[in-house]
PDB file of C-alpha atoms in Angstrom:
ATOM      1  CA  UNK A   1       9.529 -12.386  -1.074  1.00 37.00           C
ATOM      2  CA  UNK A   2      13.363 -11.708  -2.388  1.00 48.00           C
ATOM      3  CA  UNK A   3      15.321 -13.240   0.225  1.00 52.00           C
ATOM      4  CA  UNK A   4      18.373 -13.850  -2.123  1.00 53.00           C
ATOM      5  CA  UNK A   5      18.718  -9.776  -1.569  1.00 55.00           C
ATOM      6  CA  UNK A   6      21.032 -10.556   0.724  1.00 57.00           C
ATOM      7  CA  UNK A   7      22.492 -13.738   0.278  1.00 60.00           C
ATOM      8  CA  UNK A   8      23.665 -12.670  -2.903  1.00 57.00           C
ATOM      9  CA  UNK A   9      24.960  -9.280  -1.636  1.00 60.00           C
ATOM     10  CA  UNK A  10      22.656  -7.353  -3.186  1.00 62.00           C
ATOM     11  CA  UNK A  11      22.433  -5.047  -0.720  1.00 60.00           C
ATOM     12  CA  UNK A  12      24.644  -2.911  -1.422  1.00 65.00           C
ATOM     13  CA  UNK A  13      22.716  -2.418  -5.148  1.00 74.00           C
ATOM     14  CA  UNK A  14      19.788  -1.706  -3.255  1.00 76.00           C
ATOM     15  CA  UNK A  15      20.605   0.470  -0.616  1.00 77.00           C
ATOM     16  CA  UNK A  16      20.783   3.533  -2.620  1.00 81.00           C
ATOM     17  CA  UNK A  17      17.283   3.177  -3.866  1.00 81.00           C
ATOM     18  CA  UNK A  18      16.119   3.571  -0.448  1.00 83.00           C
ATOM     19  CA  UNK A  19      18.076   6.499   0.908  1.00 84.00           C
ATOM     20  CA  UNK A  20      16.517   9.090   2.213  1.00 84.00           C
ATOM     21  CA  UNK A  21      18.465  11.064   0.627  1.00 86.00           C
ATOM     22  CA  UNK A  22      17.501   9.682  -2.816  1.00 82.00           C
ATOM     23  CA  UNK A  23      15.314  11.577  -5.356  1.00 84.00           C
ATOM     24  CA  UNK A  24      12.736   8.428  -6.423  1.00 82.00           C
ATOM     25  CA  UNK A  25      11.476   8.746  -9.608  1.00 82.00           C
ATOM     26  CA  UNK A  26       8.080   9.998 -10.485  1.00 84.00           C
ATOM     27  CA  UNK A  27       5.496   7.239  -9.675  1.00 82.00           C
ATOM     28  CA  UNK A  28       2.731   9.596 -11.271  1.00 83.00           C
ATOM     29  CA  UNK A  29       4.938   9.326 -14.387  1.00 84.00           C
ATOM     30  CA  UNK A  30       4.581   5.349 -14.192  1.00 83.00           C
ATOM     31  CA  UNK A  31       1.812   5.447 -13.549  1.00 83.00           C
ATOM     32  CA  UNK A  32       0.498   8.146 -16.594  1.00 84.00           C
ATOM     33  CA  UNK A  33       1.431   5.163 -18.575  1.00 88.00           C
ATOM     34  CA  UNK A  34      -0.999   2.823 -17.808  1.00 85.00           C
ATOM     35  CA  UNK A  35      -4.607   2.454 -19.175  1.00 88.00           C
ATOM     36  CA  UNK A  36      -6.919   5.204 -18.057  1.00 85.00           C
ATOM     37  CA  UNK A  37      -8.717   2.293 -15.991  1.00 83.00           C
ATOM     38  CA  UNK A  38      -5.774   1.266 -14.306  1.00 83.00           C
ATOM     39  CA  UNK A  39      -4.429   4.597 -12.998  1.00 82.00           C
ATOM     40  CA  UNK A  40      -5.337   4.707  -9.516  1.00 81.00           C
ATOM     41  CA  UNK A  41      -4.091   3.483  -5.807  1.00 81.00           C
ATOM     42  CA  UNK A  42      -4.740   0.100  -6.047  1.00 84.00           C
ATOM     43  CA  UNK A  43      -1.583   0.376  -9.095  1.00 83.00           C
ATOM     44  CA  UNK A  44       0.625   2.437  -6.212  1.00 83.00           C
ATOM     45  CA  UNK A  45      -0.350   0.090  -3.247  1.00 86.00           C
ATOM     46  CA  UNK A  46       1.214  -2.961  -5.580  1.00 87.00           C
ATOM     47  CA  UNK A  47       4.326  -0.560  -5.984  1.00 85.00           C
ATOM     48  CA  UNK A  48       4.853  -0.371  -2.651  1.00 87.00           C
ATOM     49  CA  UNK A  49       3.845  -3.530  -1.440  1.00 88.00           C
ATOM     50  CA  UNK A  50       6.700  -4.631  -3.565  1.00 86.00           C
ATOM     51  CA  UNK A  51       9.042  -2.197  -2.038  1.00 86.00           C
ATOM     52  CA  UNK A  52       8.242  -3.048   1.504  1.00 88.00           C
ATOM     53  CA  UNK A  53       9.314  -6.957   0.906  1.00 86.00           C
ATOM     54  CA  UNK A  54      12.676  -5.730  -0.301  1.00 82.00           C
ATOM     55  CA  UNK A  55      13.317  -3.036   2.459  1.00 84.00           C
ATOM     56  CA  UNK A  56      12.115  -5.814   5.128  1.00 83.00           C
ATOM     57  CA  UNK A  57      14.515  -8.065   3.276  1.00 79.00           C
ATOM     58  CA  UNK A  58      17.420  -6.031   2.951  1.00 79.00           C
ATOM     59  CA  UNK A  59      17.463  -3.670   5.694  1.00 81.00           C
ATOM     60  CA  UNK A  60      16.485  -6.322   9.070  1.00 84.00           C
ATOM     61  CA  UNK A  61      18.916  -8.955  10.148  1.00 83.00           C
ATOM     62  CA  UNK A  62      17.291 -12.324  11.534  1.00 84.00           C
ATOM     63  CA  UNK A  63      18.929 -14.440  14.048  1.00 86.00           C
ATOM     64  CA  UNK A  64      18.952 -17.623  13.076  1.00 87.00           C
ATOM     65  CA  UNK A  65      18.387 -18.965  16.829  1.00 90.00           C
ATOM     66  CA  UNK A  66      15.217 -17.149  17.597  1.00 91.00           C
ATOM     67  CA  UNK A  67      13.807 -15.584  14.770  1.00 86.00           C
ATOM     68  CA  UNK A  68      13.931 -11.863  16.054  1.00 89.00           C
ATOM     69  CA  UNK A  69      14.375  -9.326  13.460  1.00 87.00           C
ATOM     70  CA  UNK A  70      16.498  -6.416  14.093  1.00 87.00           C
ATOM     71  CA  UNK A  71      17.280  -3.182  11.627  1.00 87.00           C
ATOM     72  CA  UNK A  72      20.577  -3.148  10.035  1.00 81.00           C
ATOM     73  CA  UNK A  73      22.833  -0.237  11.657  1.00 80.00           C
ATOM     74  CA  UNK A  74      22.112   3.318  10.700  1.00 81.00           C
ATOM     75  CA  UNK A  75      18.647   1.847   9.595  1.00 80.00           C
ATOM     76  CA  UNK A  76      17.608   5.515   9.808  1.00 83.00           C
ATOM     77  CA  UNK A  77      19.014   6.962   7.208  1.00 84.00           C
ATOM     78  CA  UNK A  78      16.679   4.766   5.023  1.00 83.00           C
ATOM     79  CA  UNK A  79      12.702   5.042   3.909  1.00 85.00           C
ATOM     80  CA  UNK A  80      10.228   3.126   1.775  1.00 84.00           C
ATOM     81  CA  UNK A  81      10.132   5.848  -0.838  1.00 84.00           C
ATOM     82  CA  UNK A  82       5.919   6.557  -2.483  1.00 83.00           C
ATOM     83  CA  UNK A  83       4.507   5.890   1.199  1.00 81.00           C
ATOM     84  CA  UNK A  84       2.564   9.646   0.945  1.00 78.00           C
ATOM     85  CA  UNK A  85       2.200   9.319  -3.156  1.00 75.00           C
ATOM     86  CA  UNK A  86      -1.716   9.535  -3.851  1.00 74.00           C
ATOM     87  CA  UNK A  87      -3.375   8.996  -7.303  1.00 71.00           C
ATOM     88  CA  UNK A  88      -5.660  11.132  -8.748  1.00 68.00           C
ATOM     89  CA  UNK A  89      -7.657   9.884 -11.495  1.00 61.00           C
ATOM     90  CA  UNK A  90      -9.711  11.050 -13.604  1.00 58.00           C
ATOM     91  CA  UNK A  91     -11.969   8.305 -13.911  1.00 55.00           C
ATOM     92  CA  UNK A  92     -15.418   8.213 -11.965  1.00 53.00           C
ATOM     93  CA  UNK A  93     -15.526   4.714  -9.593  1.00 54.00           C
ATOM     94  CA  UNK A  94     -18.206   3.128 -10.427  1.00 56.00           C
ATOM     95  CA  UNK A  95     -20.620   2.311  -7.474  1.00 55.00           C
ATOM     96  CA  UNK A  96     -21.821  -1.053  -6.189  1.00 63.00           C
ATOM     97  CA  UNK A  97     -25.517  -0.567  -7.657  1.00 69.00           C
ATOM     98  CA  UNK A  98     -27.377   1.328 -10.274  1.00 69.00           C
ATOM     99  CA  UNK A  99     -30.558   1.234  -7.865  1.00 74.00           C
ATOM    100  CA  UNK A 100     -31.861   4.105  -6.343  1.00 76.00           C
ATOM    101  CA  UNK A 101     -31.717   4.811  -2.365  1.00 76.00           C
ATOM    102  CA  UNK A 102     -34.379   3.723   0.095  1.00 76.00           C
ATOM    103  CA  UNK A 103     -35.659   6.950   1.678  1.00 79.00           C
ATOM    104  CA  UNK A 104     -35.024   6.750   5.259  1.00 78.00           C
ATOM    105  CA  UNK A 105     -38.301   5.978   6.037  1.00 83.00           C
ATOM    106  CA  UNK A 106     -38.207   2.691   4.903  1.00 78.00           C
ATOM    107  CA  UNK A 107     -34.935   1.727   6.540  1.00 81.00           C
ATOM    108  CA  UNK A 108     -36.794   3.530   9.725  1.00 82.00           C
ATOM    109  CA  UNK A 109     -39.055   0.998   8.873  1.00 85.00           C
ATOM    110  CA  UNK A 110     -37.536  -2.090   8.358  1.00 86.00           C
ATOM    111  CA  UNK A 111     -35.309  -1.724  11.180  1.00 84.00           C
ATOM    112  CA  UNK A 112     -37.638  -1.953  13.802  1.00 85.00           C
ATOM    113  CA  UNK A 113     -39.291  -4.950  11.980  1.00 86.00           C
ATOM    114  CA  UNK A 114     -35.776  -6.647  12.000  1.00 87.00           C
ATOM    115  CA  UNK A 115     -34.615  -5.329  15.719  1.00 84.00           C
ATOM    116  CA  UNK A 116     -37.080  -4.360  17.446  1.00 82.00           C
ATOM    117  CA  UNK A 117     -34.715  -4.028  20.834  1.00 81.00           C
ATOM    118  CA  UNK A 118     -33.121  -1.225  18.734  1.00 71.00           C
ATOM    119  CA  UNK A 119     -35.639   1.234  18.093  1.00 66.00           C
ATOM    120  CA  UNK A 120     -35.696   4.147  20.226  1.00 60.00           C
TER     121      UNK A 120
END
């Protein structure tokens, strides 16, 4: 987490990032600039992953007393920018096995070996 953001005043160096009102650079340009195998959502979710410790950091006050977290004032005009960004990749994902599928007669099968309380 960044919690200097604030104690070092950062704040105000951050802020502007985050306005809604802010034009965000392109994250599919970022991300066009990875390795073919790395360009996809698991790359964005990082991204913003980062971006939602430093909004929670610099846009909610904590009191000290009991721990309660409160938005800043006019916490509104503010967003966590990439939330609705989705990769598209070229790339086929690989699946889990290289076997073939069970015809459904065999999981028929084996499922009322296994649980027999289940079969209808």
């Amino acid at each position: 987490t960044l919690p200097f953001i604030r104690k070092i005043g950062a704040v105000d160096t951050v802020a502007p990032f985050f306005e809604r009102k802010q034009e965000q650079p392109s994250m599919e340009d970022y991300i066009n600039t990875l390795p073919e195998s790395q360009r996809n959502n698991s790359q964005k979710n990082l991204i913003i992953g980062f971006l939602k410790d430093v909004f929670e950091q610099a846009f909610y006050l904590e009191d000290e007393d009991t721990g309660e977290r409160t938005p800043v004032p006019s916490f509104n005009l503010y967003r966590i920018p990439y939330l609705n960004v989705s990769i598209v990749s070229d790339s086929v994902a690989v699946a889990g096995t290289a076997k073939p599928e069970l015809p459904y007669e065999y999981v028929v099968k084996a499922r009322s070996h296994l649980i027999p309380e289940f079969v209808e």
